[in-house]
Amino acid sequence: MSERLEDIAVAMVANGKGILAADESSGTIKKRFDVIGVESTADSRRDYREMMFRTKEAMTKYISGVILYDETIRQSAADGTPLVDLIKASGAIPGIKVDAGAKAIVNFPGDTITEGLDGLRERMAEYYKLGARFAKWRAVIDIDTGKNVPSAYSLSANTQALARYAALCQEAGIVPIVEPEVLMDGAHDIDTCYDVTKATLVKLYDELYAARVVLEGTILKPNMVISGKKAARQASAEEIAEKTIKLFRETVPAAVPGIAFLSGGQSDEEATANLNAINAIGPHPWKLTFSYGRALQAAPQKAWSGKAENLAAGQAAFTHRAHMNHLAALGQWKSALEKAA
Ligand SMILES: O=P(O)(O)OC[C@H]1O[C@](O)(COP(=O)(O)O)[C@@H](O)[C@@H]1O
């Protein structure tokens, strides 16, 4: 495979393919395993992720890349094969989460700043050797309008960190996924999400230009423009699609090859239906696909539930969700296909 940043980025958003976000940090995966009553140990995390990476149909037909966590990129399957090799053997690209998580900003209650820039140049060089060809950094933007959250200061600090990270990635021959996640927690309406996401993306592309990041060698991982989970009115898939595309046309340069959405707490089917509605109103200047964590994994996690005898059921559930999102990335999904399965 070509090692050019632009070619890797294009491959990450290949037609009908999307990214499996399997980079849950130890704290997050523990929360997921708690739900299915599985103890989170290095071995159980490995067994679970190995199950997904060995799912042939999903990995070869629907998944372009996998975001890994530091522990996982160093782990081997039960038979000793490095997990990175399993991913590569399926034709998908290994990637790595490099941020160190979001921490409270001093003097700005409710705002967080994502840490992890110290020593990043050296870590990038190591991850490249371990096989990573793309990376991911997530900035977390909460909305609490009554409390002036997010502040302009938070947007500025977070987008500057994203740009510094992106430049370091490109120096190392690694494609940066830039992820400014405006959270859907809260009671705000869809238009508030639009405004906050707009302010975030305008600032983000300012900072990426200022840092001389080559946009052709980047992927954007944003939230959709969507109602807060506790909003009085939940917008339809059509309204989400229309507002999301309107916003991106205003803010995301066409030089960016692809946009891979996070699922952010949407249900599996919502995340698929919304991605489908977005692609159904194309053509668009960029590829629009998925980089889902929860919306790809909730079903396989439940089906597997930590039992070796459920392996095939877990893989079937993963294949189904990956297939549905593959169709949504092409704008060809129909809800009847969910019921048929
Ligand atoms: O808090 P953590 O452990 O960094 O995890 C955040 C998760 O959010 C994501 O960025 C998006 O995941 P979702 O699709 O579940 O929202 C994942 O890549 C990542 O695993």
mmCIF file of C-alpha atoms and ligand atoms in Angstrom:
data_model
loop_
_atom_site.group_PDB
_atom_site.id
_atom_site.type_symbol
_atom_site.label_atom_id
_atom_site.label_comp_id
_atom_site.label_asym_id
_atom_site.label_seq_id
_atom_site.Cartn_x
_atom_site.Cartn_y
_atom_site.Cartn_z
ATOM 1 C CA MET A 1 0.000 0.000 0.000
ATOM 2 C CA SER A 2 1.132 3.552 -0.740
ATOM 3 C CA GLU A 3 2.694 5.356 2.211
ATOM 4 C CA ARG A 4 1.698 8.831 0.954
ATOM 5 C CA LEU A 5 -0.488 10.630 3.492
ATOM 6 C CA GLU A 6 -2.991 11.588 0.805
ATOM 7 C CA ASP A 7 -3.342 7.964 -0.362
ATOM 8 C CA ILE A 8 -3.752 6.620 3.171
ATOM 9 C CA ALA A 9 -6.453 9.223 3.872
ATOM 10 C CA VAL A 10 -8.315 8.303 0.694
ATOM 11 C CA ALA A 11 -8.100 4.588 1.584
ATOM 12 C CA MET A 12 -9.546 5.324 5.036
ATOM 13 C CA VAL A 13 -12.741 6.591 3.416
ATOM 14 C CA ALA A 14 -12.891 4.127 0.495
ATOM 15 C CA ASN A 15 -16.362 3.707 -1.013
ATOM 16 C CA GLY A 16 -18.739 2.037 1.431
ATOM 17 C CA LYS A 17 -16.044 1.462 4.038
ATOM 18 C CA GLY A 18 -15.642 3.084 7.445
ATOM 19 C CA ILE A 19 -13.561 2.972 10.580
ATOM 20 C CA LEU A 20 -13.973 0.742 13.618
ATOM 21 C CA ALA A 21 -13.222 2.820 16.728
ATOM 22 C CA ALA A 22 -11.883 0.120 19.070
ATOM 23 C CA ASP A 23 -9.682 2.561 20.991
ATOM 24 C CA GLU A 24 -11.642 2.741 24.227
ATOM 25 C CA SER A 25 -9.271 3.681 27.021
ATOM 26 C CA SER A 26 -9.097 1.274 29.992
ATOM 27 C CA GLY A 27 -11.708 3.281 31.914
ATOM 28 C CA THR A 28 -14.158 3.389 29.003
ATOM 29 C CA ILE A 29 -13.896 -0.300 28.076
ATOM 30 C CA LYS A 30 -14.437 -1.202 31.746
ATOM 31 C CA LYS A 31 -17.719 0.740 31.632
ATOM 32 C CA ARG A 32 -18.744 -1.185 28.485
ATOM 33 C CA PHE A 33 -17.781 -4.548 30.016
ATOM 34 C CA ASP A 34 -19.624 -3.712 33.254
ATOM 35 C CA VAL A 35 -22.840 -3.556 31.210
ATOM 36 C CA ILE A 36 -22.358 -7.133 29.947
ATOM 37 C CA GLY A 37 -21.003 -8.436 33.256
ATOM 38 C CA VAL A 38 -17.474 -9.118 31.993
ATOM 39 C CA GLU A 39 -14.414 -8.397 34.099
ATOM 40 C CA SER A 40 -12.047 -6.049 32.249
ATOM 41 C CA THR A 41 -8.587 -7.661 32.181
ATOM 42 C CA ALA A 42 -5.812 -7.486 29.586
ATOM 43 C CA ASP A 43 -6.898 -10.954 28.383
ATOM 44 C CA SER A 44 -10.640 -10.257 28.220
ATOM 45 C CA ARG A 45 -9.982 -7.026 26.321
ATOM 46 C CA ARG A 46 -7.715 -8.938 23.950
ATOM 47 C CA ASP A 47 -10.221 -11.796 23.449
ATOM 48 C CA TYR A 48 -12.995 -9.347 22.691
ATOM 49 C CA ARG A 49 -11.008 -7.302 20.195
ATOM 50 C CA GLU A 50 -9.492 -10.391 18.590
ATOM 51 C CA MET A 51 -13.024 -11.648 17.994
ATOM 52 C CA MET A 52 -13.799 -8.510 15.969
ATOM 53 C CA PHE A 53 -10.520 -8.394 14.065
ATOM 54 C CA ARG A 54 -11.039 -12.032 12.999
ATOM 55 C CA THR A 55 -14.512 -11.320 11.587
ATOM 56 C CA LYS A 56 -13.624 -11.831 7.951
ATOM 57 C CA GLU A 57 -16.653 -10.459 6.127
ATOM 58 C CA ALA A 58 -16.869 -7.272 8.195
ATOM 59 C CA MET A 59 -13.142 -6.589 8.190
ATOM 60 C CA THR A 60 -12.518 -7.239 4.485
ATOM 61 C CA LYS A 61 -15.671 -5.695 3.024
ATOM 62 C CA TYR A 62 -16.827 -2.907 5.317
ATOM 63 C CA ILE A 63 -13.937 -1.721 7.507
ATOM 64 C CA SER A 64 -11.136 0.474 6.138
ATOM 65 C CA GLY A 65 -9.228 1.013 9.384
ATOM 66 C CA VAL A 66 -9.248 0.266 13.098
ATOM 67 C CA ILE A 67 -8.384 2.766 15.839
ATOM 68 C CA LEU A 68 -6.438 1.014 18.583
ATOM 69 C CA TYR A 69 -5.511 1.916 22.129
ATOM 70 C CA ASP A 70 -1.880 1.842 23.285
ATOM 71 C CA GLU A 71 -2.381 -1.510 25.014
ATOM 72 C CA THR A 72 -4.005 -3.122 21.958
ATOM 73 C CA ILE A 73 -1.425 -2.060 19.385
ATOM 74 C CA ARG A 74 1.136 -4.002 21.457
ATOM 75 C CA GLN A 75 -1.039 -7.094 22.062
ATOM 76 C CA SER A 76 -1.008 -10.447 20.312
ATOM 77 C CA ALA A 77 -3.889 -12.815 19.588
ATOM 78 C CA ALA A 78 -4.230 -16.009 21.658
ATOM 79 C CA ASP A 79 -2.133 -17.861 19.024
ATOM 80 C CA GLY A 80 0.669 -15.268 19.203
ATOM 81 C CA THR A 81 -0.140 -13.319 16.016
ATOM 82 C CA PRO A 82 0.167 -9.572 16.678
ATOM 83 C CA LEU A 83 -3.305 -7.990 16.536
ATOM 84 C CA VAL A 84 -1.891 -5.395 14.122
ATOM 85 C CA ASP A 85 -1.068 -8.230 11.709
ATOM 86 C CA LEU A 86 -4.633 -9.563 11.874
ATOM 87 C CA ILE A 87 -5.909 -6.124 10.902
ATOM 88 C CA LYS A 88 -3.420 -5.734 8.068
ATOM 89 C CA ALA A 89 -4.153 -9.246 6.770
ATOM 90 C CA SER A 90 -7.805 -8.228 6.300
ATOM 91 C CA GLY A 91 -6.727 -5.233 4.198
ATOM 92 C CA ALA A 92 -7.627 -2.661 6.878
ATOM 93 C CA ILE A 93 -5.246 0.003 8.189
ATOM 94 C CA PRO A 94 -4.161 0.044 11.844
ATOM 95 C CA GLY A 95 -4.521 3.383 13.655
ATOM 96 C CA ILE A 96 -3.818 4.621 17.170
ATOM 97 C CA LYS A 97 -5.465 6.933 19.702
ATOM 98 C CA VAL A 98 -2.708 9.247 20.948
ATOM 99 C CA ASP A 99 -4.503 11.740 23.174
ATOM 100 C CA ALA A 100 -4.287 11.354 26.927
ATOM 101 C CA GLY A 101 -7.885 12.314 27.636
ATOM 102 C CA ALA A 102 -9.823 15.471 28.506
ATOM 103 C CA LYS A 103 -9.077 17.320 31.752
ATOM 104 C CA ALA A 104 -10.850 20.279 33.413
ATOM 105 C CA ILE A 105 -9.579 23.719 32.335
ATOM 106 C CA VAL A 106 -8.508 25.916 35.246
ATOM 107 C CA ASN A 107 -10.810 28.973 35.651
ATOM 108 C CA PHE A 108 -13.366 27.617 33.110
ATOM 109 C CA PRO A 109 -15.820 25.352 34.948
ATOM 110 C CA GLY A 110 -17.464 22.886 32.551
ATOM 111 C CA ASP A 111 -14.776 23.169 29.859
ATOM 112 C CA THR A 112 -12.098 20.545 29.221
ATOM 113 C CA ILE A 113 -8.789 20.487 27.385
ATOM 114 C CA THR A 114 -7.405 17.329 25.831
ATOM 115 C CA GLU A 115 -3.887 16.521 26.979
ATOM 116 C CA GLY A 116 -1.113 14.474 25.382
ATOM 117 C CA LEU A 117 1.205 16.779 23.397
ATOM 118 C CA ASP A 118 4.270 16.277 25.619
ATOM 119 C CA GLY A 119 6.588 13.681 24.098
ATOM 120 C CA LEU A 120 4.168 13.115 21.226
ATOM 121 C CA ARG A 121 6.863 13.390 18.526
ATOM 122 C CA GLU A 122 8.735 10.428 20.058
ATOM 123 C CA ARG A 123 5.549 8.416 20.625
ATOM 124 C CA MET A 124 4.542 8.970 16.990
ATOM 125 C CA ALA A 125 7.832 7.516 15.777
ATOM 126 C CA GLU A 126 7.247 4.432 17.939
ATOM 127 C CA TYR A 127 3.643 3.983 16.790
ATOM 128 C CA TYR A 128 4.799 4.200 13.177
ATOM 129 C CA LYS A 129 7.211 1.326 13.854
ATOM 130 C CA LEU A 130 4.390 -0.637 15.498
ATOM 131 C CA GLY A 131 2.399 -0.304 12.246
ATOM 132 C CA ALA A 132 0.063 2.665 12.784
ATOM 133 C CA ARG A 133 -0.573 4.704 9.641
ATOM 134 C CA PHE A 134 -3.207 6.985 11.105
ATOM 135 C CA ALA A 135 -3.887 8.444 14.540
ATOM 136 C CA LYS A 136 -6.744 10.026 16.451
ATOM 137 C CA TRP A 137 -7.074 12.871 18.954
ATOM 138 C CA ARG A 138 -10.426 13.796 20.489
ATOM 139 C CA ALA A 139 -11.308 17.230 21.848
ATOM 140 C CA VAL A 140 -14.456 17.230 23.979
ATOM 141 C CA ILE A 141 -16.782 20.229 23.753
ATOM 142 C CA ASP A 142 -19.742 20.220 26.119
ATOM 143 C CA ILE A 143 -22.738 22.528 25.673
ATOM 144 C CA ASP A 144 -24.201 24.356 28.654
ATOM 145 C CA THR A 145 -25.451 27.674 27.295
ATOM 146 C CA GLY A 146 -26.570 29.025 30.684
ATOM 147 C CA LYS A 147 -22.982 28.705 31.929
ATOM 148 C CA ASN A 148 -21.221 30.021 28.810
ATOM 149 C CA VAL A 149 -19.876 26.532 28.005
ATOM 150 C CA PRO A 150 -18.032 26.141 25.732
ATOM 151 C CA SER A 151 -16.026 29.313 26.233
ATOM 152 C CA ALA A 152 -14.095 30.908 23.367
ATOM 153 C CA TYR A 153 -10.977 30.088 25.362
ATOM 154 C CA SER A 154 -11.784 26.365 25.348
ATOM 155 C CA LEU A 155 -12.414 26.326 21.585
ATOM 156 C CA SER A 156 -9.164 28.135 20.996
ATOM 157 C CA ALA A 157 -7.068 25.877 23.271
ATOM 158 C CA ASN A 158 -8.624 22.639 21.999
ATOM 159 C CA THR A 159 -8.385 23.435 18.299
ATOM 160 C CA GLN A 160 -4.810 24.635 18.680
ATOM 161 C CA ALA A 161 -3.926 21.336 20.383
ATOM 162 C CA LEU A 162 -5.619 19.451 17.523
ATOM 163 C CA ALA A 163 -3.566 21.386 14.973
ATOM 164 C CA ARG A 164 -0.284 20.792 16.828
ATOM 165 C CA TYR A 165 -1.121 17.088 17.048
ATOM 166 C CA ALA A 166 -2.019 16.959 13.331
ATOM 167 C CA ALA A 167 1.274 18.544 12.307
ATOM 168 C CA LEU A 168 3.237 16.062 14.446
ATOM 169 C CA CYS A 169 1.320 13.165 12.868
ATOM 170 C CA GLN A 170 2.127 14.288 9.354
ATOM 171 C CA GLU A 171 5.794 14.739 10.220
ATOM 172 C CA ALA A 172 5.821 11.062 11.271
ATOM 173 C CA GLY A 173 4.072 9.842 8.092
ATOM 174 C CA ILE A 174 0.800 9.280 9.951
ATOM 175 C CA VAL A 175 -2.623 10.607 8.877
ATOM 176 C CA PRO A 176 -4.289 12.602 11.664
ATOM 177 C CA ILE A 177 -7.967 12.070 12.377
ATOM 178 C CA VAL A 178 -8.981 15.375 13.935
ATOM 179 C CA GLU A 179 -11.953 14.870 16.251
ATOM 180 C CA PRO A 180 -13.657 17.857 17.824
ATOM 181 C CA GLU A 181 -16.658 16.202 19.500
ATOM 182 C CA VAL A 182 -19.493 18.513 20.455
ATOM 183 C CA LEU A 183 -21.359 16.326 22.949
ATOM 184 C CA MET A 184 -25.016 15.471 22.499
ATOM 185 C CA ASP A 185 -25.552 15.238 26.272
ATOM 186 C CA GLY A 186 -27.902 17.919 27.548
ATOM 187 C CA ALA A 187 -31.208 19.541 26.629
ATOM 188 C CA HIS A 188 -30.005 21.924 23.884
ATOM 189 C CA ASP A 189 -31.828 21.994 20.562
ATOM 190 C CA ILE A 190 -30.393 21.109 17.167
ATOM 191 C CA ASP A 191 -29.798 24.769 16.224
ATOM 192 C CA THR A 192 -27.631 25.280 19.313
ATOM 193 C CA CYS A 193 -25.625 22.201 18.267
ATOM 194 C CA TYR A 194 -25.327 23.798 14.809
ATOM 195 C CA ASP A 195 -23.974 27.080 16.233
ATOM 196 C CA VAL A 196 -21.481 25.480 18.621
ATOM 197 C CA THR A 197 -20.247 22.993 15.993
ATOM 198 C CA LYS A 198 -19.874 25.860 13.529
ATOM 199 C CA ALA A 199 -17.778 27.933 15.949
ATOM 200 C CA THR A 200 -15.658 24.841 16.612
ATOM 201 C CA LEU A 201 -15.043 23.933 12.967
ATOM 202 C CA VAL A 202 -14.288 27.518 11.903
ATOM 203 C CA LYS A 203 -11.648 27.745 14.615
ATOM 204 C CA LEU A 204 -10.327 24.255 13.861
ATOM 205 C CA TYR A 205 -9.647 24.973 10.172
ATOM 206 C CA ASP A 206 -8.078 28.345 11.091
ATOM 207 C CA GLU A 207 -5.663 26.533 13.384
ATOM 208 C CA LEU A 208 -4.934 23.749 10.883
ATOM 209 C CA TYR A 209 -4.014 26.368 8.266
ATOM 210 C CA ALA A 210 -1.890 28.271 10.772
ATOM 211 C CA ALA A 211 0.003 25.063 11.642
ATOM 212 C CA ARG A 212 0.547 24.339 7.892
ATOM 213 C CA VAL A 213 -1.218 21.011 8.089
ATOM 214 C CA VAL A 214 -1.805 19.443 4.643
ATOM 215 C CA LEU A 215 -5.579 19.060 4.587
ATOM 216 C CA GLU A 216 -5.463 16.392 1.848
ATOM 217 C CA GLY A 217 -3.716 14.160 4.372
ATOM 218 C CA THR A 218 -6.284 14.529 7.179
ATOM 219 C CA ILE A 219 -9.678 13.050 8.070
ATOM 220 C CA LEU A 220 -12.292 14.933 10.118
ATOM 221 C CA LYS A 221 -14.203 12.990 12.796
ATOM 222 C CA PRO A 222 -17.062 15.247 13.888
ATOM 223 C CA ASN A 223 -20.417 14.910 15.589
ATOM 224 C CA MET A 224 -23.512 15.206 13.462
ATOM 225 C CA VAL A 225 -25.640 18.337 13.910
ATOM 226 C CA ILE A 226 -28.228 16.764 16.196
ATOM 227 C CA SER A 227 -30.599 17.557 19.094
ATOM 228 C CA GLY A 228 -29.316 17.145 22.654
ATOM 229 C CA LYS A 229 -30.364 13.815 24.168
ATOM 230 C CA LYS A 230 -32.723 15.539 26.612
ATOM 231 C CA ALA A 231 -34.046 18.143 24.144
ATOM 232 C CA ALA A 232 -37.806 18.673 24.108
ATOM 233 C CA ARG A 233 -37.903 17.939 20.366
ATOM 234 C CA GLN A 234 -35.755 15.322 18.624
ATOM 235 C CA ALA A 235 -34.916 16.280 15.031
ATOM 236 C CA SER A 236 -35.637 13.743 12.265
ATOM 237 C CA ALA A 237 -32.886 12.038 10.241
ATOM 238 C CA GLU A 238 -33.752 14.321 7.304
ATOM 239 C CA GLU A 239 -33.323 17.483 9.384
ATOM 240 C CA ILE A 240 -30.062 16.171 10.876
ATOM 241 C CA ALA A 241 -28.768 15.416 7.374
ATOM 242 C CA GLU A 242 -29.775 18.762 5.941
ATOM 243 C CA LYS A 243 -28.280 20.811 8.800
ATOM 244 C CA THR A 244 -25.112 18.711 9.008
ATOM 245 C CA ILE A 245 -24.379 19.133 5.296
ATOM 246 C CA LYS A 246 -25.245 22.839 5.309
ATOM 247 C CA LEU A 247 -22.751 23.347 8.144
ATOM 248 C CA PHE A 248 -19.962 21.314 6.537
ATOM 249 C CA ARG A 249 -20.379 23.166 3.231
ATOM 250 C CA GLU A 250 -19.806 26.386 5.155
ATOM 251 C CA THR A 251 -16.823 25.206 7.176
ATOM 252 C CA VAL A 252 -14.992 22.080 5.871
ATOM 253 C CA PRO A 253 -12.693 22.688 2.879
ATOM 254 C CA ALA A 254 -13.187 20.388 -0.111
ATOM 255 C CA ALA A 255 -9.474 19.528 0.118
ATOM 256 C CA VAL A 256 -10.357 17.269 3.068
ATOM 257 C CA PRO A 257 -10.898 13.804 1.530
ATOM 258 C CA GLY A 258 -13.296 12.463 4.096
ATOM 259 C CA ILE A 259 -15.476 12.952 7.117
ATOM 260 C CA ALA A 260 -15.958 9.948 9.400
ATOM 261 C CA PHE A 261 -18.607 10.549 12.053
ATOM 262 C CA LEU A 262 -18.499 9.519 15.684
ATOM 263 C CA SER A 263 -21.720 7.977 17.033
ATOM 264 C CA GLY A 264 -21.622 9.906 20.315
ATOM 265 C CA GLY A 265 -24.343 8.011 22.150
ATOM 266 C CA GLN A 266 -26.852 7.640 19.303
ATOM 267 C CA SER A 267 -28.442 4.186 19.219
ATOM 268 C CA ASP A 268 -27.063 1.741 16.636
ATOM 269 C CA GLU A 269 -29.962 2.226 14.287
ATOM 270 C CA GLU A 270 -30.119 6.015 14.685
ATOM 271 C CA ALA A 271 -26.424 6.317 13.832
ATOM 272 C CA THR A 272 -26.996 4.231 10.701
ATOM 273 C CA ALA A 273 -30.222 5.983 9.667
ATOM 274 C CA ASN A 274 -28.655 9.435 10.096
ATOM 275 C CA LEU A 275 -25.527 8.547 8.106
ATOM 276 C CA ASN A 276 -27.759 7.129 5.392
ATOM 277 C CA ALA A 277 -29.896 10.291 5.249
ATOM 278 C CA ILE A 278 -26.707 12.366 4.945
ATOM 279 C CA ASN A 279 -25.457 10.323 1.986
ATOM 280 C CA ALA A 280 -28.893 10.131 0.378
ATOM 281 C CA ILE A 281 -28.827 13.904 -0.274
ATOM 282 C CA GLY A 282 -25.426 13.796 -2.046
ATOM 283 C CA PRO A 283 -23.260 14.120 -4.020
ATOM 284 C CA HIS A 284 -20.968 15.903 -1.551
ATOM 285 C CA PRO A 285 -17.422 17.300 -1.902
ATOM 286 C CA TRP A 286 -16.043 14.780 0.627
ATOM 287 C CA LYS A 287 -16.700 11.110 1.435
ATOM 288 C CA LEU A 288 -19.012 10.790 4.450
ATOM 289 C CA THR A 289 -18.722 7.612 6.449
ATOM 290 C CA PHE A 290 -18.589 6.188 9.967
ATOM 291 C CA SER A 291 -15.916 5.962 12.652
ATOM 292 C CA TYR A 292 -18.204 4.441 15.242
ATOM 293 C CA GLY A 293 -17.320 3.038 18.620
ATOM 294 C CA ARG A 294 -20.529 2.324 20.474
ATOM 295 C CA ALA A 295 -22.816 2.154 17.410
ATOM 296 C CA LEU A 296 -20.702 -0.668 15.912
ATOM 297 C CA GLN A 297 -19.900 -2.513 19.109
ATOM 298 C CA ALA A 298 -22.895 -2.431 21.458
ATOM 299 C CA ALA A 299 -24.559 -5.375 19.640
ATOM 300 C CA PRO A 300 -21.465 -7.606 19.351
ATOM 301 C CA GLN A 301 -20.562 -6.878 22.978
ATOM 302 C CA LYS A 302 -23.975 -8.035 24.115
ATOM 303 C CA ALA A 303 -23.989 -11.119 21.881
ATOM 304 C CA TRP A 304 -20.477 -12.153 23.030
ATOM 305 C CA SER A 305 -20.884 -11.368 26.749
ATOM 306 C CA GLY A 306 -17.421 -12.712 27.488
ATOM 307 C CA LYS A 307 -18.192 -16.363 26.613
ATOM 308 C CA ALA A 308 -16.063 -18.331 24.144
ATOM 309 C CA GLU A 309 -19.157 -20.237 22.995
ATOM 310 C CA ASN A 310 -20.731 -16.927 21.871
ATOM 311 C CA LEU A 311 -17.901 -16.050 19.496
ATOM 312 C CA ALA A 312 -19.869 -16.768 16.328
ATOM 313 C CA ALA A 313 -22.873 -14.806 17.629
ATOM 314 C CA GLY A 314 -20.624 -11.840 18.465
ATOM 315 C CA GLN A 315 -19.071 -11.931 15.017
ATOM 316 C CA ALA A 316 -22.482 -12.170 13.342
ATOM 317 C CA ALA A 317 -23.700 -9.130 15.274
ATOM 318 C CA PHE A 318 -20.569 -7.179 14.302
ATOM 319 C CA THR A 319 -20.927 -8.167 10.648
ATOM 320 C CA HIS A 320 -24.551 -7.055 10.615
ATOM 321 C CA ARG A 321 -23.822 -3.586 12.044
ATOM 322 C CA ALA A 322 -20.796 -3.102 9.800
ATOM 323 C CA HIS A 323 -22.889 -4.153 6.788
ATOM 324 C CA MET A 324 -25.714 -1.740 7.693
ATOM 325 C CA ASN A 325 -23.234 1.129 8.054
ATOM 326 C CA HIS A 326 -21.568 0.154 4.778
ATOM 327 C CA LEU A 327 -24.949 0.592 3.087
ATOM 328 C CA ALA A 328 -25.498 3.900 4.927
ATOM 329 C CA ALA A 329 -22.122 5.173 3.723
ATOM 330 C CA LEU A 330 -23.445 4.566 0.216
ATOM 331 C CA GLY A 331 -26.902 6.022 0.958
ATOM 332 C CA GLN A 332 -28.471 2.599 0.270
ATOM 333 C CA TRP A 333 -29.662 1.527 3.726
ATOM 334 C CA LYS A 334 -33.344 0.765 4.477
ATOM 335 C CA SER A 335 -34.824 0.176 7.922
ATOM 336 C CA ALA A 336 -36.542 -2.996 6.648
ATOM 337 C CA LEU A 337 -33.068 -4.572 6.394
ATOM 338 C CA GLU A 338 -32.745 -4.336 10.191
ATOM 339 C CA LYS A 339 -35.982 -6.160 10.780
ATOM 340 C CA ALA A 340 -35.137 -8.797 8.178
ATOM 341 C CA ALA A 341 -31.962 -9.578 10.162
HETATM 342 O O1 LIG B 1 -13.129 8.324 26.339
HETATM 343 P P1 LIG B 1 -12.273 7.459 25.474
HETATM 344 O O2 LIG B 1 -11.908 6.179 26.126
HETATM 345 O O3 LIG B 1 -11.122 8.175 24.858
HETATM 346 O O4 LIG B 1 -13.209 6.974 24.285
HETATM 347 C C1 LIG B 1 -13.912 7.829 23.494
HETATM 348 C C2 LIG B 1 -14.484 7.106 22.303
HETATM 349 O O5 LIG B 1 -15.092 8.055 21.520
HETATM 350 C C3 LIG B 1 -14.800 7.830 20.138
HETATM 351 O O6 LIG B 1 -13.980 8.866 19.724
HETATM 352 C C4 LIG B 1 -16.102 7.777 19.390
HETATM 353 O O7 LIG B 1 -16.849 6.731 19.889
HETATM 354 P P2 LIG B 1 -18.434 6.699 19.779
HETATM 355 O O8 LIG B 1 -18.740 6.416 18.339
HETATM 356 O O9 LIG B 1 -18.825 5.587 20.690
HETATM 357 O O10 LIG B 1 -18.945 8.038 20.226
HETATM 358 C C5 LIG B 1 -14.017 6.535 20.069
HETATM 359 O O11 LIG B 1 -13.036 6.547 19.056
HETATM 360 C C6 LIG B 1 -13.448 6.429 21.453
HETATM 361 O O12 LIG B 1 -13.256 5.119 21.822
#
